[in-house]
Amino acid sequence: MHEVDRVIAHRLQSEVALINQISGYIVHAGGKRFRPKLLLLFANALGDPGHHRHTLAAVVEFIHTATLLHDDVVDESALRRGKQTANALFGNAASVLVGDFLYSRAFQMMVSVNRMRVLEILAEATNVIAEGEVLQLLNVHDPDTTVERYLQVIRFKTAKLFEASARLGAILSDAPSDIEEHCADYGRAMGTAFQLIDDVLDYEGDAEVLGKNVGDDLREGKPTLPILLAMERSQPAEREILRNAVLNGEVERLSEVIRIVRSSGALEATREAASAEANRAADALKALPLNKWTKTLLEFSARSVDRKY
């Protein structure tokens, strides 16, 4: 990761001062860097001898960062990772354009690896992520969103880049296609588990630990899995409160909504769904050689459902 950070710092450089300022602010804002870590772990687990893994790990972080910049503008978010969002600090126009810069810089870097399969995976991933963003937009303020439709958003918007990161580690190692698919399965399942736990923390987390305000998803009118399950499990009067909260992004009744969601058992059910995905990820590792890298990946899957931020 030290080498990845070096690549990130080098490739962030631009002749335009504002690009340096904004991209540096968001990239160094304290993210988990889970996606680049996945790529490195799979590449090492499968014996990749080259140096391209550091470049591609930086690429997936740039793509992720670009989506964050665009997400925060769309969601009108003011806080991320305990700091002001770039759009709150620099304005929407600058944030969107610097997000575009990070996307295009990522594509410059992936071309330098000179492997068509790498380009195929990342081009598909960025396209699917964009589709996921639009799908999520269609769900906003829609209390009739189905669980299946919401899970599709997760698979497109969040899990796809996890999947691509894991798959790239296998590709760089020239792993056979069946091993590549097992790596992709791990990434997809872990990305889904990751988002489901984020959904849980939006209703039971600590704002200071989370680095964002509890209930932000509701403020933005996003019907995530906990509230969808709570509507299925609640009495008509409580269901109506939840529906109105999604329709109107009602922050005035946030404490009441949180109480209903917590008492319905929806958070436990969402955590169980995340645990099932984490188990699916662990199963995917059985096809890989047992070494310190795959042991770390196994530990990641075990810990993923217990995180607090």
PDB file of C-alpha atoms in Angstrom:
ATOM      1  CA  MET A   1       0.000   0.000   0.000  1.00  0.00           C
ATOM      2  CA  HIS A   2       2.944   2.367   0.521  1.00  0.00           C
ATOM      3  CA  GLU A   3       3.848   1.846  -3.130  1.00  0.00           C
ATOM      4  CA  VAL A   4       0.208   2.380  -4.143  1.00  0.00           C
ATOM      5  CA  ASP A   5       0.153   5.640  -2.177  1.00  0.00           C
ATOM      6  CA  ARG A   6       3.304   6.713  -4.018  1.00  0.00           C
ATOM      7  CA  VAL A   7       1.639   6.007  -7.378  1.00  0.00           C
ATOM      8  CA  ILE A   8      -1.503   7.873  -6.287  1.00  0.00           C
ATOM      9  CA  ALA A   9       0.471  10.944  -5.206  1.00  0.00           C
ATOM     10  CA  HIS A  10       2.450  10.958  -8.469  1.00  0.00           C
ATOM     11  CA  ARG A  11      -0.532  10.453 -10.793  1.00  0.00           C
ATOM     12  CA  LEU A  12      -2.733  13.016  -9.022  1.00  0.00           C
ATOM     13  CA  GLN A  13      -0.459  15.786 -10.227  1.00  0.00           C
ATOM     14  CA  SER A  14      -1.908  18.281 -12.679  1.00  0.00           C
ATOM     15  CA  GLU A  15      -0.880  21.655 -14.063  1.00  0.00           C
ATOM     16  CA  VAL A  16      -4.246  22.928 -12.804  1.00  0.00           C
ATOM     17  CA  ALA A  17      -3.900  23.913  -9.156  1.00  0.00           C
ATOM     18  CA  LEU A  18      -7.573  23.400  -8.273  1.00  0.00           C
ATOM     19  CA  ILE A  19      -7.446  19.802  -9.535  1.00  0.00           C
ATOM     20  CA  ASN A  20      -4.476  19.118  -7.255  1.00  0.00           C
ATOM     21  CA  GLN A  21      -6.270  20.721  -4.338  1.00  0.00           C
ATOM     22  CA  ILE A  22      -9.597  18.894  -4.675  1.00  0.00           C
ATOM     23  CA  SER A  23      -8.330  15.483  -5.764  1.00  0.00           C
ATOM     24  CA  GLY A  24      -5.705  15.533  -3.027  1.00  0.00           C
ATOM     25  CA  TYR A  25      -8.313  16.527  -0.459  1.00  0.00           C
ATOM     26  CA  ILE A  26     -10.675  13.659  -1.270  1.00  0.00           C
ATOM     27  CA  VAL A  27      -8.070  10.923  -1.905  1.00  0.00           C
ATOM     28  CA  HIS A  28      -6.240  11.659   1.343  1.00  0.00           C
ATOM     29  CA  ALA A  29      -9.422  12.049   3.418  1.00  0.00           C
ATOM     30  CA  GLY A  30      -8.922   8.752   5.262  1.00  0.00           C
ATOM     31  CA  GLY A  31     -10.774   6.075   3.262  1.00  0.00           C
ATOM     32  CA  LYS A  32     -10.388   2.362   3.943  1.00  0.00           C
ATOM     33  CA  ARG A  33      -8.747   1.669   0.556  1.00  0.00           C
ATOM     34  CA  PHE A  34     -10.477  -1.715   0.618  1.00  0.00           C
ATOM     35  CA  ARG A  35     -10.656  -2.084  -3.178  1.00  0.00           C
ATOM     36  CA  PRO A  36      -6.927  -1.598  -3.868  1.00  0.00           C
ATOM     37  CA  LYS A  37      -6.147  -3.879  -0.937  1.00  0.00           C
ATOM     38  CA  LEU A  38      -8.295  -6.601  -2.512  1.00  0.00           C
ATOM     39  CA  LEU A  39      -6.425  -6.315  -5.781  1.00  0.00           C
ATOM     40  CA  LEU A  40      -3.032  -6.541  -4.054  1.00  0.00           C
ATOM     41  CA  LEU A  41      -4.061  -9.482  -1.881  1.00  0.00           C
ATOM     42  CA  PHE A  42      -5.339 -11.554  -4.794  1.00  0.00           C
ATOM     43  CA  ALA A  43      -2.326 -10.686  -6.954  1.00  0.00           C
ATOM     44  CA  ASN A  44       0.039 -11.769  -4.179  1.00  0.00           C
ATOM     45  CA  ALA A  45      -2.031 -14.834  -3.293  1.00  0.00           C
ATOM     46  CA  LEU A  46      -1.802 -16.062  -6.891  1.00  0.00           C
ATOM     47  CA  GLY A  47       1.872 -15.204  -7.403  1.00  0.00           C
ATOM     48  CA  ASP A  48       1.817 -12.093  -9.611  1.00  0.00           C
ATOM     49  CA  PRO A  49       5.502 -11.236 -10.123  1.00  0.00           C
ATOM     50  CA  GLY A  50       5.018  -7.870 -11.835  1.00  0.00           C
ATOM     51  CA  HIS A  51       4.683  -4.234 -10.794  1.00  0.00           C
ATOM     52  CA  HIS A  52       1.417  -3.430 -12.588  1.00  0.00           C
ATOM     53  CA  ARG A  53      -0.605  -4.325  -9.499  1.00  0.00           C
ATOM     54  CA  HIS A  54       0.383  -1.017  -7.861  1.00  0.00           C
ATOM     55  CA  THR A  55      -0.758   0.965 -10.891  1.00  0.00           C
ATOM     56  CA  LEU A  56      -4.078  -0.869 -11.103  1.00  0.00           C
ATOM     57  CA  ALA A  57      -4.649  -0.618  -7.355  1.00  0.00           C
ATOM     58  CA  ALA A  58      -4.309   3.166  -7.755  1.00  0.00           C
ATOM     59  CA  VAL A  59      -6.659   3.018 -10.756  1.00  0.00           C
ATOM     60  CA  VAL A  60      -9.480   1.374  -8.788  1.00  0.00           C
ATOM     61  CA  GLU A  61      -8.995   3.914  -5.990  1.00  0.00           C
ATOM     62  CA  PHE A  62      -9.236   6.766  -8.518  1.00  0.00           C
ATOM     63  CA  ILE A  63     -12.421   5.294  -9.991  1.00  0.00           C
ATOM     64  CA  HIS A  64     -13.907   4.889  -6.521  1.00  0.00           C
ATOM     65  CA  THR A  65     -12.936   8.448  -5.581  1.00  0.00           C
ATOM     66  CA  ALA A  66     -14.512   9.817  -8.758  1.00  0.00           C
ATOM     67  CA  THR A  67     -17.787   8.076  -7.877  1.00  0.00           C
ATOM     68  CA  LEU A  68     -17.650   9.620  -4.381  1.00  0.00           C
ATOM     69  CA  LEU A  69     -17.222  13.114  -5.806  1.00  0.00           C
ATOM     70  CA  HIS A  70     -20.190  12.630  -8.131  1.00  0.00           C
ATOM     71  CA  ASP A  71     -22.290  10.865  -5.446  1.00  0.00           C
ATOM     72  CA  ASP A  72     -21.884  13.706  -2.985  1.00  0.00           C
ATOM     73  CA  VAL A  73     -23.015  16.247  -5.562  1.00  0.00           C
ATOM     74  CA  VAL A  74     -26.084  14.168  -6.506  1.00  0.00           C
ATOM     75  CA  ASP A  75     -26.942  13.519  -2.831  1.00  0.00           C
ATOM     76  CA  GLU A  76     -26.136  17.089  -1.763  1.00  0.00           C
ATOM     77  CA  SER A  77     -24.004  15.596   1.024  1.00  0.00           C
ATOM     78  CA  ALA A  78     -22.061  17.883   3.333  1.00  0.00           C
ATOM     79  CA  LEU A  79     -20.092  15.362   5.409  1.00  0.00           C
ATOM     80  CA  ARG A  80     -18.004  12.310   4.536  1.00  0.00           C
ATOM     81  CA  ARG A  81     -15.400  10.511   6.696  1.00  0.00           C
ATOM     82  CA  GLY A  82     -15.877  13.184   9.346  1.00  0.00           C
ATOM     83  CA  LYS A  83     -14.856  16.018   7.002  1.00  0.00           C
ATOM     84  CA  GLN A  84     -16.659  18.430   4.728  1.00  0.00           C
ATOM     85  CA  THR A  85     -17.361  16.934   1.319  1.00  0.00           C
ATOM     86  CA  ALA A  86     -15.502  18.410  -1.633  1.00  0.00           C
ATOM     87  CA  ASN A  87     -18.734  19.848  -3.044  1.00  0.00           C
ATOM     88  CA  ALA A  88     -19.497  21.585   0.246  1.00  0.00           C
ATOM     89  CA  LEU A  89     -16.008  23.044   0.317  1.00  0.00           C
ATOM     90  CA  PHE A  90     -15.288  23.784  -3.361  1.00  0.00           C
ATOM     91  CA  GLY A  91     -18.728  23.760  -5.014  1.00  0.00           C
ATOM     92  CA  ASN A  92     -20.618  21.309  -7.205  1.00  0.00           C
ATOM     93  CA  ALA A  93     -19.137  22.283 -10.560  1.00  0.00           C
ATOM     94  CA  ALA A  94     -15.534  21.863  -9.417  1.00  0.00           C
ATOM     95  CA  SER A  95     -16.313  18.523  -7.737  1.00  0.00           C
ATOM     96  CA  VAL A  96     -17.984  17.060 -10.839  1.00  0.00           C
ATOM     97  CA  LEU A  97     -15.174  18.186 -13.130  1.00  0.00           C
ATOM     98  CA  VAL A  98     -12.424  16.877 -10.857  1.00  0.00           C
ATOM     99  CA  GLY A  99     -14.329  13.590 -10.688  1.00  0.00           C
ATOM    100  CA  ASP A 100     -14.133  13.550 -14.493  1.00  0.00           C
ATOM    101  CA  PHE A 101     -10.389  14.221 -14.270  1.00  0.00           C
ATOM    102  CA  LEU A 102      -9.933  11.221 -11.955  1.00  0.00           C
ATOM    103  CA  TYR A 103     -11.913   8.971 -14.310  1.00  0.00           C
ATOM    104  CA  SER A 104      -9.863  10.041 -17.329  1.00  0.00           C
ATOM    105  CA  ARG A 105      -6.571   9.770 -15.431  1.00  0.00           C
ATOM    106  CA  ALA A 106      -7.585   6.249 -14.375  1.00  0.00           C
ATOM    107  CA  PHE A 107      -8.087   5.312 -18.030  1.00  0.00           C
ATOM    108  CA  GLN A 108      -4.705   6.779 -18.984  1.00  0.00           C
ATOM    109  CA  MET A 109      -3.108   4.594 -16.326  1.00  0.00           C
ATOM    110  CA  MET A 110      -4.919   1.387 -17.264  1.00  0.00           C
ATOM    111  CA  VAL A 111      -3.909   1.842 -20.917  1.00  0.00           C
ATOM    112  CA  SER A 112      -0.265   1.957 -19.770  1.00  0.00           C
ATOM    113  CA  VAL A 113      -0.594  -1.623 -18.472  1.00  0.00           C
ATOM    114  CA  ASN A 114      -1.130  -2.643 -22.130  1.00  0.00           C
ATOM    115  CA  ARG A 115      -3.454  -5.596 -21.481  1.00  0.00           C
ATOM    116  CA  MET A 116      -6.770  -5.711 -23.317  1.00  0.00           C
ATOM    117  CA  ARG A 117      -8.388  -7.907 -20.650  1.00  0.00           C
ATOM    118  CA  VAL A 118      -7.643  -5.250 -18.016  1.00  0.00           C
ATOM    119  CA  LEU A 119      -9.290  -2.598 -20.196  1.00  0.00           C
ATOM    120  CA  GLU A 120     -12.330  -4.828 -20.738  1.00  0.00           C
ATOM    121  CA  ILE A 121     -12.844  -5.395 -17.007  1.00  0.00           C
ATOM    122  CA  LEU A 122     -12.466  -1.769 -15.966  1.00  0.00           C
ATOM    123  CA  ALA A 123     -14.471  -0.362 -18.883  1.00  0.00           C
ATOM    124  CA  GLU A 124     -17.330  -2.710 -18.042  1.00  0.00           C
ATOM    125  CA  ALA A 125     -17.073  -1.919 -14.321  1.00  0.00           C
ATOM    126  CA  THR A 126     -17.261   1.862 -14.794  1.00  0.00           C
ATOM    127  CA  ASN A 127     -20.244   1.468 -17.126  1.00  0.00           C
ATOM    128  CA  VAL A 128     -22.120  -0.797 -14.703  1.00  0.00           C
ATOM    129  CA  ILE A 129     -21.374   1.569 -11.809  1.00  0.00           C
ATOM    130  CA  ALA A 130     -22.908   4.427 -13.818  1.00  0.00           C
ATOM    131  CA  GLU A 131     -25.993   2.283 -14.445  1.00  0.00           C
ATOM    132  CA  GLY A 132     -26.186   1.605 -10.714  1.00  0.00           C
ATOM    133  CA  GLU A 133     -26.101   5.325  -9.974  1.00  0.00           C
ATOM    134  CA  VAL A 134     -29.031   5.907 -12.309  1.00  0.00           C
ATOM    135  CA  LEU A 135     -30.946   2.947 -10.846  1.00  0.00           C
ATOM    136  CA  GLN A 136     -30.449   4.399  -7.375  1.00  0.00           C
ATOM    137  CA  LEU A 137     -31.704   7.764  -8.600  1.00  0.00           C
ATOM    138  CA  LEU A 138     -34.906   6.063  -9.806  1.00  0.00           C
ATOM    139  CA  ASN A 139     -35.404   4.553  -6.346  1.00  0.00           C
ATOM    140  CA  VAL A 140     -35.004   7.820  -4.435  1.00  0.00           C
ATOM    141  CA  HIS A 141     -38.205   8.839  -2.601  1.00  0.00           C
ATOM    142  CA  ASP A 142     -39.908   5.639  -3.809  1.00  0.00           C
ATOM    143  CA  PRO A 143     -41.237   3.624  -0.839  1.00  0.00           C
ATOM    144  CA  ASP A 144     -42.468   0.923  -3.251  1.00  0.00           C
ATOM    145  CA  THR A 145     -38.919  -0.019  -4.230  1.00  0.00           C
ATOM    146  CA  THR A 146     -38.616  -3.796  -3.987  1.00  0.00           C
ATOM    147  CA  VAL A 147     -35.863  -5.597  -2.117  1.00  0.00           C
ATOM    148  CA  GLU A 148     -34.766  -7.177  -5.408  1.00  0.00           C
ATOM    149  CA  ARG A 149     -34.478  -3.785  -7.091  1.00  0.00           C
ATOM    150  CA  TYR A 150     -32.473  -2.409  -4.194  1.00  0.00           C
ATOM    151  CA  LEU A 151     -30.092  -5.386  -4.201  1.00  0.00           C
ATOM    152  CA  GLN A 152     -29.563  -4.818  -7.916  1.00  0.00           C
ATOM    153  CA  VAL A 153     -28.418  -1.274  -7.109  1.00  0.00           C
ATOM    154  CA  ILE A 154     -25.890  -2.694  -4.633  1.00  0.00           C
ATOM    155  CA  ARG A 155     -24.592  -5.218  -7.165  1.00  0.00           C
ATOM    156  CA  PHE A 156     -24.153  -2.502  -9.782  1.00  0.00           C
ATOM    157  CA  LYS A 157     -23.105   0.506  -7.725  1.00  0.00           C
ATOM    158  CA  THR A 158     -20.928  -0.998  -4.984  1.00  0.00           C
ATOM    159  CA  ALA A 159     -20.163  -4.669  -5.561  1.00  0.00           C
ATOM    160  CA  LYS A 160     -19.023  -4.236  -9.168  1.00  0.00           C
ATOM    161  CA  LEU A 161     -15.793  -2.408  -8.320  1.00  0.00           C
ATOM    162  CA  PHE A 162     -15.023  -4.893  -5.533  1.00  0.00           C
ATOM    163  CA  GLU A 163     -15.541  -7.666  -8.086  1.00  0.00           C
ATOM    164  CA  ALA A 164     -13.340  -5.957 -10.670  1.00  0.00           C
ATOM    165  CA  SER A 165     -10.568  -5.360  -8.121  1.00  0.00           C
ATOM    166  CA  ALA A 166     -10.463  -9.013  -7.113  1.00  0.00           C
ATOM    167  CA  ARG A 167     -10.683 -10.174 -10.730  1.00  0.00           C
ATOM    168  CA  LEU A 168      -7.765  -7.928 -11.750  1.00  0.00           C
ATOM    169  CA  GLY A 169      -5.534  -9.584  -9.152  1.00  0.00           C
ATOM    170  CA  ALA A 170      -6.224 -12.923 -10.840  1.00  0.00           C
ATOM    171  CA  ILE A 171      -5.711 -11.515 -14.348  1.00  0.00           C
ATOM    172  CA  LEU A 172      -2.333 -10.025 -13.438  1.00  0.00           C
ATOM    173  CA  SER A 173      -1.308 -13.446 -12.117  1.00  0.00           C
ATOM    174  CA  ASP A 174      -2.399 -15.176 -15.341  1.00  0.00           C
ATOM    175  CA  ALA A 175      -4.717 -17.365 -13.263  1.00  0.00           C
ATOM    176  CA  PRO A 176      -6.967 -19.814 -15.127  1.00  0.00           C
ATOM    177  CA  SER A 177     -10.519 -18.664 -15.851  1.00  0.00           C
ATOM    178  CA  ASP A 178     -12.118 -20.769 -13.088  1.00  0.00           C
ATOM    179  CA  ILE A 179      -9.823 -19.209 -10.461  1.00  0.00           C
ATOM    180  CA  GLU A 180     -10.555 -15.758 -11.871  1.00  0.00           C
ATOM    181  CA  GLU A 181     -14.274 -16.420 -11.416  1.00  0.00           C
ATOM    182  CA  HIS A 182     -13.759 -17.512  -7.787  1.00  0.00           C
ATOM    183  CA  CYS A 183     -11.869 -14.278  -7.137  1.00  0.00           C
ATOM    184  CA  ALA A 184     -14.688 -12.296  -8.765  1.00  0.00           C
ATOM    185  CA  ASP A 185     -17.242 -14.178  -6.642  1.00  0.00           C
ATOM    186  CA  TYR A 186     -15.343 -13.180  -3.506  1.00  0.00           C
ATOM    187  CA  GLY A 187     -15.223  -9.530  -4.527  1.00  0.00           C
ATOM    188  CA  ARG A 188     -18.895  -9.405  -5.491  1.00  0.00           C
ATOM    189  CA  ALA A 189     -19.998 -10.998  -2.217  1.00  0.00           C
ATOM    190  CA  MET A 190     -17.731  -8.788  -0.122  1.00  0.00           C
ATOM    191  CA  GLY A 191     -18.926  -5.653  -1.894  1.00  0.00           C
ATOM    192  CA  THR A 192     -22.527  -6.620  -1.185  1.00  0.00           C
ATOM    193  CA  ALA A 193     -21.771  -7.388   2.469  1.00  0.00           C
ATOM    194  CA  PHE A 194     -19.892  -4.087   2.764  1.00  0.00           C
ATOM    195  CA  GLN A 195     -22.869  -2.057   1.532  1.00  0.00           C
ATOM    196  CA  LEU A 196     -25.390  -3.951   3.662  1.00  0.00           C
ATOM    197  CA  ILE A 197     -23.372  -3.180   6.787  1.00  0.00           C
ATOM    198  CA  ASP A 198     -23.232   0.469   5.696  1.00  0.00           C
ATOM    199  CA  ASP A 199     -27.036   0.313   5.552  1.00  0.00           C
ATOM    200  CA  VAL A 200     -27.177  -1.045   9.102  1.00  0.00           C
ATOM    201  CA  LEU A 201     -24.762   1.577  10.437  1.00  0.00           C
ATOM    202  CA  ASP A 202     -26.926   4.355   9.002  1.00  0.00           C
ATOM    203  CA  TYR A 203     -29.532   3.391  11.612  1.00  0.00           C
ATOM    204  CA  GLU A 204     -27.456   2.167  14.530  1.00  0.00           C
ATOM    205  CA  GLY A 205     -24.005   3.711  14.132  1.00  0.00           C
ATOM    206  CA  ASP A 206     -22.305   6.526  16.003  1.00  0.00           C
ATOM    207  CA  ALA A 207     -22.000   9.717  13.938  1.00  0.00           C
ATOM    208  CA  GLU A 208     -18.581  10.550  15.371  1.00  0.00           C
ATOM    209  CA  VAL A 209     -17.236   7.079  14.552  1.00  0.00           C
ATOM    210  CA  LEU A 210     -18.999   6.860  11.171  1.00  0.00           C
ATOM    211  CA  GLY A 211     -17.753  10.235   9.979  1.00  0.00           C
ATOM    212  CA  LYS A 212     -21.220  11.070   8.681  1.00  0.00           C
ATOM    213  CA  ASN A 213     -24.608  11.804  10.173  1.00  0.00           C
ATOM    214  CA  VAL A 214     -26.772   8.860  11.246  1.00  0.00           C
ATOM    215  CA  GLY A 215     -29.908   8.778   9.093  1.00  0.00           C
ATOM    216  CA  ASP A 216     -28.270  10.359   6.036  1.00  0.00           C
ATOM    217  CA  ASP A 217     -29.779   7.729   3.719  1.00  0.00           C
ATOM    218  CA  LEU A 218     -33.245   8.610   4.954  1.00  0.00           C
ATOM    219  CA  ARG A 219     -32.605  12.351   4.599  1.00  0.00           C
ATOM    220  CA  GLU A 220     -31.744  11.672   0.976  1.00  0.00           C
ATOM    221  CA  GLY A 221     -34.898   9.603   0.474  1.00  0.00           C
ATOM    222  CA  LYS A 222     -32.978   6.364  -0.121  1.00  0.00           C
ATOM    223  CA  PRO A 223     -35.018   3.229   0.665  1.00  0.00           C
ATOM    224  CA  THR A 224     -32.202   0.940   1.842  1.00  0.00           C
ATOM    225  CA  LEU A 225     -32.684  -2.657   2.988  1.00  0.00           C
ATOM    226  CA  PRO A 226     -33.350  -1.917   6.707  1.00  0.00           C
ATOM    227  CA  ILE A 227     -36.243   0.422   5.948  1.00  0.00           C
ATOM    228  CA  LEU A 228     -37.640  -1.858   3.206  1.00  0.00           C
ATOM    229  CA  LEU A 229     -37.629  -4.811   5.623  1.00  0.00           C
ATOM    230  CA  ALA A 230     -39.052  -2.666   8.413  1.00  0.00           C
ATOM    231  CA  MET A 231     -41.992  -1.703   6.166  1.00  0.00           C
ATOM    232  CA  GLU A 232     -42.656  -5.386   5.495  1.00  0.00           C
ATOM    233  CA  ARG A 233     -42.624  -6.195   9.222  1.00  0.00           C
ATOM    234  CA  SER A 234     -44.422  -3.188  10.726  1.00  0.00           C
ATOM    235  CA  GLN A 235     -48.050  -2.528  11.596  1.00  0.00           C
ATOM    236  CA  PRO A 236     -50.011  -0.294   9.170  1.00  0.00           C
ATOM    237  CA  ALA A 237     -49.602   2.901  11.218  1.00  0.00           C
ATOM    238  CA  GLU A 238     -45.842   2.467  11.553  1.00  0.00           C
ATOM    239  CA  ARG A 239     -45.555   1.423   7.915  1.00  0.00           C
ATOM    240  CA  GLU A 240     -47.216   4.692   6.910  1.00  0.00           C
ATOM    241  CA  ILE A 241     -44.671   6.656   8.966  1.00  0.00           C
ATOM    242  CA  LEU A 242     -41.843   4.868   7.168  1.00  0.00           C
ATOM    243  CA  ARG A 243     -43.427   5.383   3.744  1.00  0.00           C
ATOM    244  CA  ASN A 244     -43.827   9.098   4.363  1.00  0.00           C
ATOM    245  CA  ALA A 245     -40.254   9.320   5.607  1.00  0.00           C
ATOM    246  CA  VAL A 246     -38.959   7.847   2.340  1.00  0.00           C
ATOM    247  CA  LEU A 247     -41.332   9.956   0.232  1.00  0.00           C
ATOM    248  CA  ASN A 248     -40.401  13.224   1.886  1.00  0.00           C
ATOM    249  CA  GLY A 249     -36.965  12.577   3.437  1.00  0.00           C
ATOM    250  CA  GLU A 250     -38.504  13.554   6.773  1.00  0.00           C
ATOM    251  CA  VAL A 251     -35.759  14.451   9.221  1.00  0.00           C
ATOM    252  CA  GLU A 252     -38.263  15.823  11.743  1.00  0.00           C
ATOM    253  CA  ARG A 253     -39.418  12.266  12.593  1.00  0.00           C
ATOM    254  CA  LEU A 254     -35.981  10.680  12.274  1.00  0.00           C
ATOM    255  CA  SER A 255     -35.866   9.457  15.863  1.00  0.00           C
ATOM    256  CA  GLU A 256     -39.267   7.809  15.454  1.00  0.00           C
ATOM    257  CA  VAL A 257     -38.246   6.167  12.177  1.00  0.00           C
ATOM    258  CA  ILE A 258     -35.040   4.855  13.750  1.00  0.00           C
ATOM    259  CA  ARG A 259     -37.060   3.441  16.661  1.00  0.00           C
ATOM    260  CA  ILE A 260     -39.436   1.614  14.283  1.00  0.00           C
ATOM    261  CA  VAL A 261     -36.590   0.241  12.165  1.00  0.00           C
ATOM    262  CA  ARG A 262     -34.697  -0.972  15.221  1.00  0.00           C
ATOM    263  CA  SER A 263     -37.715  -2.555  16.917  1.00  0.00           C
ATOM    264  CA  SER A 264     -38.836  -4.358  13.731  1.00  0.00           C
ATOM    265  CA  GLY A 265     -35.800  -6.636  13.635  1.00  0.00           C
ATOM    266  CA  ALA A 266     -34.846  -5.228  10.219  1.00  0.00           C
ATOM    267  CA  LEU A 267     -31.296  -4.384  11.291  1.00  0.00           C
ATOM    268  CA  GLU A 268     -30.686  -7.934  12.508  1.00  0.00           C
ATOM    269  CA  ALA A 269     -32.119  -9.312   9.251  1.00  0.00           C
ATOM    270  CA  THR A 270     -29.892  -6.997   7.191  1.00  0.00           C
ATOM    271  CA  ARG A 271     -26.840  -8.030   9.201  1.00  0.00           C
ATOM    272  CA  GLU A 272     -27.768 -11.689   8.612  1.00  0.00           C
ATOM    273  CA  ALA A 273     -27.950 -11.000   4.867  1.00  0.00           C
ATOM    274  CA  ALA A 274     -24.485  -9.416   5.060  1.00  0.00           C
ATOM    275  CA  SER A 275     -23.204 -12.421   6.996  1.00  0.00           C
ATOM    276  CA  ALA A 276     -24.524 -14.770   4.296  1.00  0.00           C
ATOM    277  CA  GLU A 277     -22.600 -12.757   1.684  1.00  0.00           C
ATOM    278  CA  ALA A 278     -19.441 -12.862   3.806  1.00  0.00           C
ATOM    279  CA  ASN A 279     -19.789 -16.652   4.066  1.00  0.00           C
ATOM    280  CA  ARG A 280     -20.207 -16.816   0.293  1.00  0.00           C
ATOM    281  CA  ALA A 281     -16.967 -14.870  -0.062  1.00  0.00           C
ATOM    282  CA  ALA A 282     -15.171 -17.253   2.290  1.00  0.00           C
ATOM    283  CA  ASP A 283     -16.416 -20.251   0.281  1.00  0.00           C
ATOM    284  CA  ALA A 284     -14.993 -18.730  -2.915  1.00  0.00           C
ATOM    285  CA  LEU A 285     -11.509 -18.800  -1.370  1.00  0.00           C
ATOM    286  CA  LYS A 286     -11.520 -22.596  -1.056  1.00  0.00           C
ATOM    287  CA  ALA A 287     -10.412 -22.920  -4.675  1.00  0.00           C
ATOM    288  CA  LEU A 288      -7.308 -20.749  -4.076  1.00  0.00           C
ATOM    289  CA  PRO A 289      -3.958 -21.848  -2.620  1.00  0.00           C
ATOM    290  CA  LEU A 290      -3.700 -21.525   1.154  1.00  0.00           C
ATOM    291  CA  ASN A 291      -1.114 -18.876   2.045  1.00  0.00           C
ATOM    292  CA  LYS A 292      -0.838 -15.769   4.194  1.00  0.00           C
ATOM    293  CA  TRP A 293      -2.630 -13.691   1.557  1.00  0.00           C
ATOM    294  CA  THR A 294      -5.693 -15.937   1.318  1.00  0.00           C
ATOM    295  CA  LYS A 295      -5.732 -16.187   5.124  1.00  0.00           C
ATOM    296  CA  THR A 296      -5.927 -12.392   5.245  1.00  0.00           C
ATOM    297  CA  LEU A 297      -8.778 -12.426   2.720  1.00  0.00           C
ATOM    298  CA  LEU A 298     -10.560 -14.972   4.892  1.00  0.00           C
ATOM    299  CA  GLU A 299     -10.072 -12.733   7.916  1.00  0.00           C
ATOM    300  CA  PHE A 300     -11.479  -9.781   5.960  1.00  0.00           C
ATOM    301  CA  SER A 301     -14.653 -11.732   5.210  1.00  0.00           C
ATOM    302  CA  ALA A 302     -15.019 -12.798   8.845  1.00  0.00           C
ATOM    303  CA  ARG A 303     -14.591  -9.259  10.177  1.00  0.00           C
ATOM    304  CA  SER A 304     -16.632  -7.460   7.555  1.00  0.00           C
ATOM    305  CA  VAL A 305     -19.993  -7.857   9.318  1.00  0.00           C
ATOM    306  CA  ASP A 306     -18.687  -6.685  12.701  1.00  0.00           C
ATOM    307  CA  ARG A 307     -17.278  -3.329  11.667  1.00  0.00           C
ATOM    308  CA  LYS A 308     -18.504  -0.106  13.277  1.00  0.00           C
ATOM    309  CA  TYR A 309     -17.523   2.351  10.519  1.00  0.00           C
TER     310      TYR A 309
END
